[in-house]
Short mmCIF file of C-alpha atoms and ligand atoms in Angstrom, two decimals:
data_model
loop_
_atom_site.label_atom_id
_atom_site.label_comp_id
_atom_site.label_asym_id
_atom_site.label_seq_id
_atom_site.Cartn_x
_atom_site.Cartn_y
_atom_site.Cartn_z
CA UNK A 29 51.36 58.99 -30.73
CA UNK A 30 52.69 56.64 -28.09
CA UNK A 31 52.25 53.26 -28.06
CA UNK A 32 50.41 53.00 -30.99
CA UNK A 33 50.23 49.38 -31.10
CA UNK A 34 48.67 49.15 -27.74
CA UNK A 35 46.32 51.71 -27.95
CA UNK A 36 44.80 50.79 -31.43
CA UNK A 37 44.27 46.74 -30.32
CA UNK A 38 42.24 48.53 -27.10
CA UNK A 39 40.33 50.41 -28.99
CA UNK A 40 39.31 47.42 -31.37
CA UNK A 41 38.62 45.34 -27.68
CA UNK A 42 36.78 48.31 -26.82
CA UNK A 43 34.47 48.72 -29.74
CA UNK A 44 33.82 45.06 -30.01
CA UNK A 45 32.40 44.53 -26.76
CA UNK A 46 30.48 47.68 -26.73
CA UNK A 47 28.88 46.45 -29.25
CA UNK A 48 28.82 43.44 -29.00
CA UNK A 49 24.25 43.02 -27.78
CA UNK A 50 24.31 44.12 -31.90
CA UNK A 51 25.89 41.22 -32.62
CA UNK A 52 24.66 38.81 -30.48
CA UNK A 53 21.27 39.43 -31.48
CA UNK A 54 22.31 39.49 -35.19
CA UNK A 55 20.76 36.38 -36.33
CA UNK A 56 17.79 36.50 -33.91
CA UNK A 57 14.06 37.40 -35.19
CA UNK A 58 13.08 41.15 -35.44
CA UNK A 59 10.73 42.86 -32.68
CA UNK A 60 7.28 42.51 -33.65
CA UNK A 61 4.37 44.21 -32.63
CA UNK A 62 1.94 41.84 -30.30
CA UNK A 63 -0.84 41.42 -31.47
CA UNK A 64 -3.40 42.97 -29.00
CA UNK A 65 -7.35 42.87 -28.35
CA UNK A 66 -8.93 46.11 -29.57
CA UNK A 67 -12.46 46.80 -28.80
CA UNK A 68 -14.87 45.17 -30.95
CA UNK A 69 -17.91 47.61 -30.61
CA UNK A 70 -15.53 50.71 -31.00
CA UNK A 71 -13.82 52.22 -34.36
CA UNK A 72 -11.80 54.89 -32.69
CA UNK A 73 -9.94 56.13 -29.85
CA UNK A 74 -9.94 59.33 -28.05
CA UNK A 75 -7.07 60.66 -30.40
CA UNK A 76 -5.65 58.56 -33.24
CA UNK A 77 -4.11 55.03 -32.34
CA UNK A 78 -0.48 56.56 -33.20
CA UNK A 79 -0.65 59.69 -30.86
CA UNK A 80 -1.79 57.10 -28.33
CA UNK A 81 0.64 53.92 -28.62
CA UNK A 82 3.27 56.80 -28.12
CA UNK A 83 1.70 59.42 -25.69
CA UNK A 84 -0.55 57.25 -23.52
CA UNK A 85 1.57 57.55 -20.45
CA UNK A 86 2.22 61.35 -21.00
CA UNK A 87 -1.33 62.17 -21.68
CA UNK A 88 -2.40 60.21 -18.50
CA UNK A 89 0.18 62.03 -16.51
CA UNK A 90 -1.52 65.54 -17.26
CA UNK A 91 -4.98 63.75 -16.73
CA UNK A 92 -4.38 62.70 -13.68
CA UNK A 93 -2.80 66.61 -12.37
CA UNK A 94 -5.55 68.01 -14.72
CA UNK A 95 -8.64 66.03 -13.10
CA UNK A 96 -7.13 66.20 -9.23
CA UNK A 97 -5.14 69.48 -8.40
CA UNK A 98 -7.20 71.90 -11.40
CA UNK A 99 -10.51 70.25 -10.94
CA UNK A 100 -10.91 69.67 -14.82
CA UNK A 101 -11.87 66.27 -15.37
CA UNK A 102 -13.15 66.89 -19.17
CA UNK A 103 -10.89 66.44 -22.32
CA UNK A 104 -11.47 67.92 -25.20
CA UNK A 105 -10.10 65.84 -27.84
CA UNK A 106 -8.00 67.08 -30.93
CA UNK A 107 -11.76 66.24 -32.95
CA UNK A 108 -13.45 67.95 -30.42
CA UNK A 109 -15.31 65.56 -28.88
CA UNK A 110 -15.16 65.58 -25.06
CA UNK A 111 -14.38 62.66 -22.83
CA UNK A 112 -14.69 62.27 -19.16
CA UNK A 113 -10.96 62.29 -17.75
CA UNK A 114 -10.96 58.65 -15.79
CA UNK A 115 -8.46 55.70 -16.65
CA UNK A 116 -11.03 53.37 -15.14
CA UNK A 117 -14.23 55.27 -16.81
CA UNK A 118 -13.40 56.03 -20.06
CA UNK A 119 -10.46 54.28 -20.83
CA UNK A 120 -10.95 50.80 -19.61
CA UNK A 121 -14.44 50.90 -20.61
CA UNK A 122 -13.56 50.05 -23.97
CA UNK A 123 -10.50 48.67 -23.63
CA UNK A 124 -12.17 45.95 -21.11
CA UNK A 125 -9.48 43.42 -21.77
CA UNK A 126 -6.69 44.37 -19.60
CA UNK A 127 -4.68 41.13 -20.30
CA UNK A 128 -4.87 41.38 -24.10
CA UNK A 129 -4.47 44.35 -24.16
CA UNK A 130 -2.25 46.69 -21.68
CA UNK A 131 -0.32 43.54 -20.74
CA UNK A 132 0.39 42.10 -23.61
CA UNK A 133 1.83 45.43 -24.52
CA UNK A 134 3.76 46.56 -21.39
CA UNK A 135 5.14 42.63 -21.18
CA UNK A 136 6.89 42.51 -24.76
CA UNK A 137 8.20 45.94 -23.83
CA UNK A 138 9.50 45.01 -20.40
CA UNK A 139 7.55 47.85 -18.75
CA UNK A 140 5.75 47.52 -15.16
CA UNK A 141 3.32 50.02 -14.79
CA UNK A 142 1.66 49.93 -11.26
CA UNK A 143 -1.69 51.61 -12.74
CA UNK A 144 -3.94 48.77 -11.32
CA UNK A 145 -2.62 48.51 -8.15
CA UNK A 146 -5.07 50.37 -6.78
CA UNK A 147 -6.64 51.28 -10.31
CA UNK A 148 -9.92 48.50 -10.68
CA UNK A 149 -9.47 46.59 -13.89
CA UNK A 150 -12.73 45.55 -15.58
CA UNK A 151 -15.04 42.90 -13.92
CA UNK A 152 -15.05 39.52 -15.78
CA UNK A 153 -11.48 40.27 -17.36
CA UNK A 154 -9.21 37.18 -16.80
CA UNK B 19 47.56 70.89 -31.33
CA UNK B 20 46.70 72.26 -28.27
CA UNK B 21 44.70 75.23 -30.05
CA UNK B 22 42.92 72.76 -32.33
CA UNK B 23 42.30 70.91 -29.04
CA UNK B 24 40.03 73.99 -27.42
CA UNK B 25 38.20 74.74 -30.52
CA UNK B 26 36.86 71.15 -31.01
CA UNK B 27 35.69 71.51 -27.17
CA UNK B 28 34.43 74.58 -27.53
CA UNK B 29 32.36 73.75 -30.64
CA UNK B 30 31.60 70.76 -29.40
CA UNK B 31 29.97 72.13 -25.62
CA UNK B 32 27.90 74.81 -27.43
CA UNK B 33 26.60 72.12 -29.98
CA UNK B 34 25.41 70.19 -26.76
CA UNK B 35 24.13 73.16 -24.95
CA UNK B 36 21.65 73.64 -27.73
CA UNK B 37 20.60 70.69 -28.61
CA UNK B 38 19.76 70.36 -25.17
CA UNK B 39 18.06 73.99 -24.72
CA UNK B 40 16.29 72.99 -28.10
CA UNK B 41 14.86 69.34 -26.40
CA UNK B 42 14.38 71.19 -23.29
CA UNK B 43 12.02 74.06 -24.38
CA UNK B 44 10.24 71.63 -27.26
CA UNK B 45 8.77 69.70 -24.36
CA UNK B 46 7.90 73.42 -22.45
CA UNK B 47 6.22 74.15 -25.60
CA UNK B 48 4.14 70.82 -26.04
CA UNK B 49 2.96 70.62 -22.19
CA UNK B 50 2.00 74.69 -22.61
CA UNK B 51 0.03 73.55 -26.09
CA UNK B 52 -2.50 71.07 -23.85
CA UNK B 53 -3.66 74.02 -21.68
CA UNK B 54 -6.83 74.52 -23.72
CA UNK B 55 -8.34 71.14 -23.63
CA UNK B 56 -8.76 70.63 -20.14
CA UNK B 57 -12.19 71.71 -18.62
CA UNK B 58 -14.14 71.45 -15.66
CA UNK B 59 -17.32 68.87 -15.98
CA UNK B 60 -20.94 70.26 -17.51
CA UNK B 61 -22.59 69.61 -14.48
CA UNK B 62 -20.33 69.46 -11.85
CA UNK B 63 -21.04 71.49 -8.53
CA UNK B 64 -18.83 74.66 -7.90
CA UNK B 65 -18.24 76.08 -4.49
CA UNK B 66 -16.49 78.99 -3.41
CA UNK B 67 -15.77 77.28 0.40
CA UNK B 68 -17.25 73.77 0.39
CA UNK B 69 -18.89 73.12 4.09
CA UNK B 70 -20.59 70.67 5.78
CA UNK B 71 -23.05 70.71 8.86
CA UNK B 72 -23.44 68.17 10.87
CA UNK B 73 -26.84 67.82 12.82
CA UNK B 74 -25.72 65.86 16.01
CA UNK B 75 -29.01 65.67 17.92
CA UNK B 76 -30.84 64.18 14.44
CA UNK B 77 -28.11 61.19 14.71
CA UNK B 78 -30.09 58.79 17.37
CA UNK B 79 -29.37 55.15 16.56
CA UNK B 80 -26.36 53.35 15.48
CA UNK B 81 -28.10 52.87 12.00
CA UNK B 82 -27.83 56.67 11.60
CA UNK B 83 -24.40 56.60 11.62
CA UNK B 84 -24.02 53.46 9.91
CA UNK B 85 -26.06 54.61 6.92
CA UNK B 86 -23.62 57.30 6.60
CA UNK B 87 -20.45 54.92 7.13
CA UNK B 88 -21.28 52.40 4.43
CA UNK B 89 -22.01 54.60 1.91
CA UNK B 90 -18.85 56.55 2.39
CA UNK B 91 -16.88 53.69 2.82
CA UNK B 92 -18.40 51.39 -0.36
CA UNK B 93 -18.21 54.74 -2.13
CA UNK B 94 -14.89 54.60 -2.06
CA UNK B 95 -13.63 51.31 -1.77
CA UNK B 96 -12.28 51.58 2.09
CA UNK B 97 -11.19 48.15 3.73
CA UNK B 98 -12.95 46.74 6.53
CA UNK B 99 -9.65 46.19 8.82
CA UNK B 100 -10.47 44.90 12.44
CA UNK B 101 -7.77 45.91 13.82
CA UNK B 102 -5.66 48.63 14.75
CA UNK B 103 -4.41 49.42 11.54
CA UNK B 104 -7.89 50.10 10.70
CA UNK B 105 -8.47 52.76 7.56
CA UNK B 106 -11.15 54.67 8.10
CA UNK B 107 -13.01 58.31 6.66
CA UNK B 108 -15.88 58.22 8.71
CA UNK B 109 -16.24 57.15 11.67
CA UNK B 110 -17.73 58.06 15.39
CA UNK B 111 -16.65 59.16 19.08
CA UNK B 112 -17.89 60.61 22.02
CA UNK B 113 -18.21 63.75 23.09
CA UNK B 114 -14.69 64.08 25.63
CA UNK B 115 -12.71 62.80 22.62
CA UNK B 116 -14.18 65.23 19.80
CA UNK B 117 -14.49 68.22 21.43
CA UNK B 118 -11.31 68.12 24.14
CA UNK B 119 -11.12 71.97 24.97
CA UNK B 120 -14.87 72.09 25.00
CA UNK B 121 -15.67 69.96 27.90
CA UNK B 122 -17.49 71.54 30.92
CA UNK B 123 -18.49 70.08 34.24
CA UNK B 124 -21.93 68.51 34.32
CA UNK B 125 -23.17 67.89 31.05
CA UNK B 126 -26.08 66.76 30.12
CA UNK B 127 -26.03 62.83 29.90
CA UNK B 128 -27.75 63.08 26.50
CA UNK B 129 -24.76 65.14 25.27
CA UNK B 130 -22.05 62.88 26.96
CA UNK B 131 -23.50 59.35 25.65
CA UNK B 132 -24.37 60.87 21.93
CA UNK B 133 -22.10 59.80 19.35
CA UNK B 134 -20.74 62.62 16.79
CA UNK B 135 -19.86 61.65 13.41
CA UNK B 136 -16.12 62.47 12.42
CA UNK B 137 -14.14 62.83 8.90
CA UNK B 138 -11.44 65.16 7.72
CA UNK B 139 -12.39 68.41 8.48
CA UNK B 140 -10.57 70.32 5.21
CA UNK B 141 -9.19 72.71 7.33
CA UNK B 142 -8.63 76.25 6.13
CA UNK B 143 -5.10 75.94 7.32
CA UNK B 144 -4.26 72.77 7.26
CA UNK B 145 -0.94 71.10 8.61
CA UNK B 146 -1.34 68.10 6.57
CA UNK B 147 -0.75 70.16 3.24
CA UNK B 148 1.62 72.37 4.94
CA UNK B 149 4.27 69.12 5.99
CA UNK B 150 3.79 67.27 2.94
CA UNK B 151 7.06 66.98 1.43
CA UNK B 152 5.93 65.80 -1.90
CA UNK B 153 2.70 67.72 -2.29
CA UNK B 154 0.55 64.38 -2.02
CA UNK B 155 -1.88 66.59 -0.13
CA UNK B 156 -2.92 70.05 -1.02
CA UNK B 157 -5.63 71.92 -0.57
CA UNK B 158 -8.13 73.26 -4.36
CA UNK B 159 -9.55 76.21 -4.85
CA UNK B 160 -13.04 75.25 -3.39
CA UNK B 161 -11.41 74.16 0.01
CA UNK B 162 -11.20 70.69 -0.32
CA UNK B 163 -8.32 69.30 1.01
CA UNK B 164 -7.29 66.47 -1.47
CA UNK B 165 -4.41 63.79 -2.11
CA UNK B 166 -3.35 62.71 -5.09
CA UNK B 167 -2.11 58.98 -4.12
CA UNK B 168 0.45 58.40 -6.96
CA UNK B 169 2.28 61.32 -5.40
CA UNK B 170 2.63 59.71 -1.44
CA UNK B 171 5.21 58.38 -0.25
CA UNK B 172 4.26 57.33 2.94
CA UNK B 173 6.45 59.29 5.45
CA UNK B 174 3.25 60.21 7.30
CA UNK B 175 3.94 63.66 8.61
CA UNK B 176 0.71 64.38 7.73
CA UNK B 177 -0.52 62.00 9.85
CA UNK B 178 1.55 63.26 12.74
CA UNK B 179 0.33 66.63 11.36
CA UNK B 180 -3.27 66.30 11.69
CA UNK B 181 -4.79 67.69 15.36
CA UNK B 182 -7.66 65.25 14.45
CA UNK B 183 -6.50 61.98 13.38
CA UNK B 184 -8.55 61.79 9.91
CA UNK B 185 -5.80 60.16 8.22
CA UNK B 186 -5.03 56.38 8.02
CA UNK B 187 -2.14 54.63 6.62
CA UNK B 188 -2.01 51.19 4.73
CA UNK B 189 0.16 49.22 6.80
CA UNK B 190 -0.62 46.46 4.24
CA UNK B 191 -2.54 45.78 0.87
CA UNK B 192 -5.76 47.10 1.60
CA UNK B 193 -7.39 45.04 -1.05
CA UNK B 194 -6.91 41.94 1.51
CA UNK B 195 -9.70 43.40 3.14
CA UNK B 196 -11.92 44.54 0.28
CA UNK B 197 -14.40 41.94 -1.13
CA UNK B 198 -13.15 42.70 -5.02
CA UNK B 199 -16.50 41.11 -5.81
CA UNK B 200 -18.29 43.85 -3.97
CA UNK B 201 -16.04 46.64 -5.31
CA UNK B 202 -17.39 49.79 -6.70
CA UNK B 203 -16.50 49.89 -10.32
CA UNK B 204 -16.03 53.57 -10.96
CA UNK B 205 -13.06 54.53 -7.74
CA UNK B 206 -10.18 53.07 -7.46
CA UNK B 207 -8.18 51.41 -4.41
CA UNK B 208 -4.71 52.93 -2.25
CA UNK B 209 -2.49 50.38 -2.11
CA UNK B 210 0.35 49.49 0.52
CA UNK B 211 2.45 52.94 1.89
CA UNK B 212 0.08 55.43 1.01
CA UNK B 213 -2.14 57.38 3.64
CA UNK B 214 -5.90 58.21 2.73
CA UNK B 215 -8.60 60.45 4.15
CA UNK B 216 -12.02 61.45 3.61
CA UNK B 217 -11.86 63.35 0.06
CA UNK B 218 -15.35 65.51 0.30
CA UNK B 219 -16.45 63.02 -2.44
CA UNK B 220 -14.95 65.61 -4.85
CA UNK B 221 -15.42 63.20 -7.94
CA UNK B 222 -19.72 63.21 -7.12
CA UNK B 223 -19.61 66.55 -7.08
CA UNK B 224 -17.70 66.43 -10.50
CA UNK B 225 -20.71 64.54 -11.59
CA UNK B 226 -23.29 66.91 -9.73
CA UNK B 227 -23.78 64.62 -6.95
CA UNK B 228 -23.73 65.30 -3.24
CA UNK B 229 -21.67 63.71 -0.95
CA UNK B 230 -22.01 60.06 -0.01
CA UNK B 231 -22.41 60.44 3.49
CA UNK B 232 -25.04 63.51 3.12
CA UNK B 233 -27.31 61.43 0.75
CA UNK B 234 -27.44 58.65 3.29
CA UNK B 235 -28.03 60.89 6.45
CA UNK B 236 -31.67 61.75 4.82
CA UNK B 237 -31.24 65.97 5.94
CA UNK B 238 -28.84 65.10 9.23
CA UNK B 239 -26.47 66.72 7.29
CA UNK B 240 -25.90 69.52 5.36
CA UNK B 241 -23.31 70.62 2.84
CA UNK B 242 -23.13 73.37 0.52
CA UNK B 243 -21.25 76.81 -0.42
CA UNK B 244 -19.64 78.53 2.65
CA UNK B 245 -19.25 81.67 0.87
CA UNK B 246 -22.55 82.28 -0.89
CA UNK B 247 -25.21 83.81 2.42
CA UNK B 248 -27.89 82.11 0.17
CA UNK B 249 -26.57 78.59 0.29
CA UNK B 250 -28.52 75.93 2.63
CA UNK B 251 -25.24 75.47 5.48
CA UNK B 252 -25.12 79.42 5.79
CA UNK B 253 -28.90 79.55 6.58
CA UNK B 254 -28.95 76.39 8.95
CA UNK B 255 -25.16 78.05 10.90
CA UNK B 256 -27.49 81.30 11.43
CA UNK B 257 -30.02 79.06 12.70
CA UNK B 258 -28.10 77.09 15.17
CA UNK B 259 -25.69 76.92 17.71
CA UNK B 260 -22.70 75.19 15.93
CA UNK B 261 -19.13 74.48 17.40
CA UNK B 262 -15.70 73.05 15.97
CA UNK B 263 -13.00 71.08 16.97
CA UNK B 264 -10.26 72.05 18.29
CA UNK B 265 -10.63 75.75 17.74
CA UNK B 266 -7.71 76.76 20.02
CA UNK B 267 -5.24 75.02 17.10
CA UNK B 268 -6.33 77.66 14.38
CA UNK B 269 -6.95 75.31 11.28
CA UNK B 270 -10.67 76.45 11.22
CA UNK B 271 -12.19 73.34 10.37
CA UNK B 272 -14.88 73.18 7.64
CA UNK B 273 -16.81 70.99 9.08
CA UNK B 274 -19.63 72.31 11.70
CA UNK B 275 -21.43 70.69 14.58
CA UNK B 276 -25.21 71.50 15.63
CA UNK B 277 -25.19 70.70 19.46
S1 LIG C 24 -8.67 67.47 9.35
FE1 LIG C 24 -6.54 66.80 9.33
S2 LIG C 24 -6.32 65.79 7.34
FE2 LIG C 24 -8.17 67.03 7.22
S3 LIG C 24 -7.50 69.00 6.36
FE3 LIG C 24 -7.46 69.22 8.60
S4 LIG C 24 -5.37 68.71 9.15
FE4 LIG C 24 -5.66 67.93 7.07
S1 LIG C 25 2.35 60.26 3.99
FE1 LIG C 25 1.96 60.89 1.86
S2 LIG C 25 0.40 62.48 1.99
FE2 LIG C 25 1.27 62.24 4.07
S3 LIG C 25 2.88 63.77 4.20
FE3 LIG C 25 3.86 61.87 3.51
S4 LIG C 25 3.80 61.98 1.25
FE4 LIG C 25 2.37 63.54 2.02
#
């Protein structure tokens, strides 16, 4: 190889910065999980709490094309029990505190959903 | 070296190309696994052709139409904007401006001072869907031509589309103009960009409902099943003498007019 001098201290430059976020946040305090305002009055969502925190966004997506272009605005959930496809009719009548809830959420993430918009968030939710 | 060189790319390319065709085809499979859960509502109404028929002498004062108005426009959350970039998915005009191609010499002064009720027709062929370059507006099964906002971009060929100038564009954040006090819970809002239009009320008749405006006009107007001879709007067209607008442009409107 040519140059090996050369190339090898590059490389070393190279790797170093590109990872260098690793070790500037070395020291710094793990991620945690905020803690978020679940309904009181309810034990359990439409599918379990995992499936959701991951799939929320995917599973509105079909919703939405499922309820407006197919006309089928029930979901049968994985336990059988069906729910009336509406973010602002099923979901957010439990999960009435937008703020302590999706925010919270979407905010530690750095996400910027523009659900609500033109989606109506829950009266008396501040 | 140079050998050694092509096999590492080689392996190395068809490694990629299926991990990729393996990501690729898992999600295929997991959006084909949801098809089963999705269902139309217990008691929704089903049409073949949805319809409406519009009973134009039975509309006499402005609190006639007005009935009709607020209830669409409360229903779903339409701004009051008093100007011209007004939204609106019901409103009224006289007879010269409806019916263009249908004028004639002489007309009765009843028929050229009445006001005639006007929404988005849900054309059979309709230009709107046809120019939409995202597929914001298309047009269900039943006839109903919908939008789904998320999806509009605001170019507003539709607009430009439409012979009858049922669509309105948010020029601004409509919810300047709502009273979010006064909201109604259960529809959402558009928001500033998007274009919206009368949508049949297509989530009351999810629910079983009738459309807002045809609850509030007391029997002024009808609205039912084009394609079943049984339905209520097939017997009242044999009854009466009915026109359309703009017949000449070939969308075939869905909406009918007793004169
Ligand atoms: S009246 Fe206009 S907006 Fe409504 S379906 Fe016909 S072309 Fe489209
Ligand atoms: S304004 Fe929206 S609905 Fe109209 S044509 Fe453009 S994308 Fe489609």
């Amino acid at each position: 190889m040519y140059n090996t001098k050369y190339v090898l201290l590059g490389l070393i430059v190279f790797l170093g910065l590109f990872t260098s976020p690793f070790w500037a946040n070395l020291g710094s305090a793990s991620y945690e999980r905020p803690k978020l305002a679940l309904p009181a009055d309810q034990k359990e969502c439409i599918e379990s709490a995992e499936y959701m925190r991951a799939e929320h966004m995917q599973l509105l997506n079909v919703w939405r094309d499922e309820a407006l272009r197919e006309g089928k605005r029930s979901y049968v959930a994985s336990n059988g029990k069906v729910w009336t496809i509406s973010l602002q009719n099923t979901c957010m009548k439990c999960h009435t505190n937008k703020a302590e809830f999706c925010d919270k959420c979407h905010n530690s993430n750095s996400v910027n959903p523009y659900c609500w918009d033109c989606h109506v968030e829950p009266k008396g939710n501040q | 070296m140079k050998r050694s060189r092509r096999q590492f790319l080689k392996v190395a390319s068809l490694s990629v190309l299926g991990l990729s065709t393996q990501l690729a085809t898992g999600g295929i499979v997991n959006a084909a696994e949801t098809g089963e859960q999705y269902q139309a509502t217990e008691n929704g109404l089903h049409a073949g052709r949805w319809a409406m028929v519009i009973d134009t002498r039975a509309f006499e004062t402005p609190e006639d139409f007005a009935a009709c108005i607020n209830a669409c426009h409360k229903a779903h959350n339409v701004p009051h904007i008093p100007n011209k970039q007004e939204v609106k998915w019901l409103w009224t005009d006289k007879y010269e401006h409806v019916f263009p191609e249908q004028e004639n010499n002489h007309m009765s002064e009843a028929l050229e001072k009445r006001d005639f009720l006007l929404l988005c027709n849900h054309c059979e062929n309709p230009p709107c869907v046809r120019v939409c370059p995202t597929k914001a507006t298309y047009k269900r099964a039943d006839g109903i031509v919908a939008m789904d906002y998320h999806r509009c971009i605001g170019c507003r060929f539709c607009m430009a589309g439409c012979p009858y100038g049922a669509r309105s564009f948010n020029f601004g954040n409509p919810r300047d103009y709502i009273d979010m006090a006064e909201i109604n819970p259960e529809f959402p809002t558009r928001m500033r960009g998007v274009v919206e239009k009368c949508n049949f009320c297509v989530e009351r008749l999810a629910k079983g409902l009738m459309p807002a405006c045809v609850e509030a006009a007391e029997g002024k107007i009808f609205f039912g099943d084009l394609t079943d001879p049984e339905s209520e709007v097939r017997k009242v067209l044999a009854e009466n003498f009915t026109i359309r607008r703009k017949p000449a442009v070939g969308t075939q409107p869905g909406v009918y007019y007793i004169i």
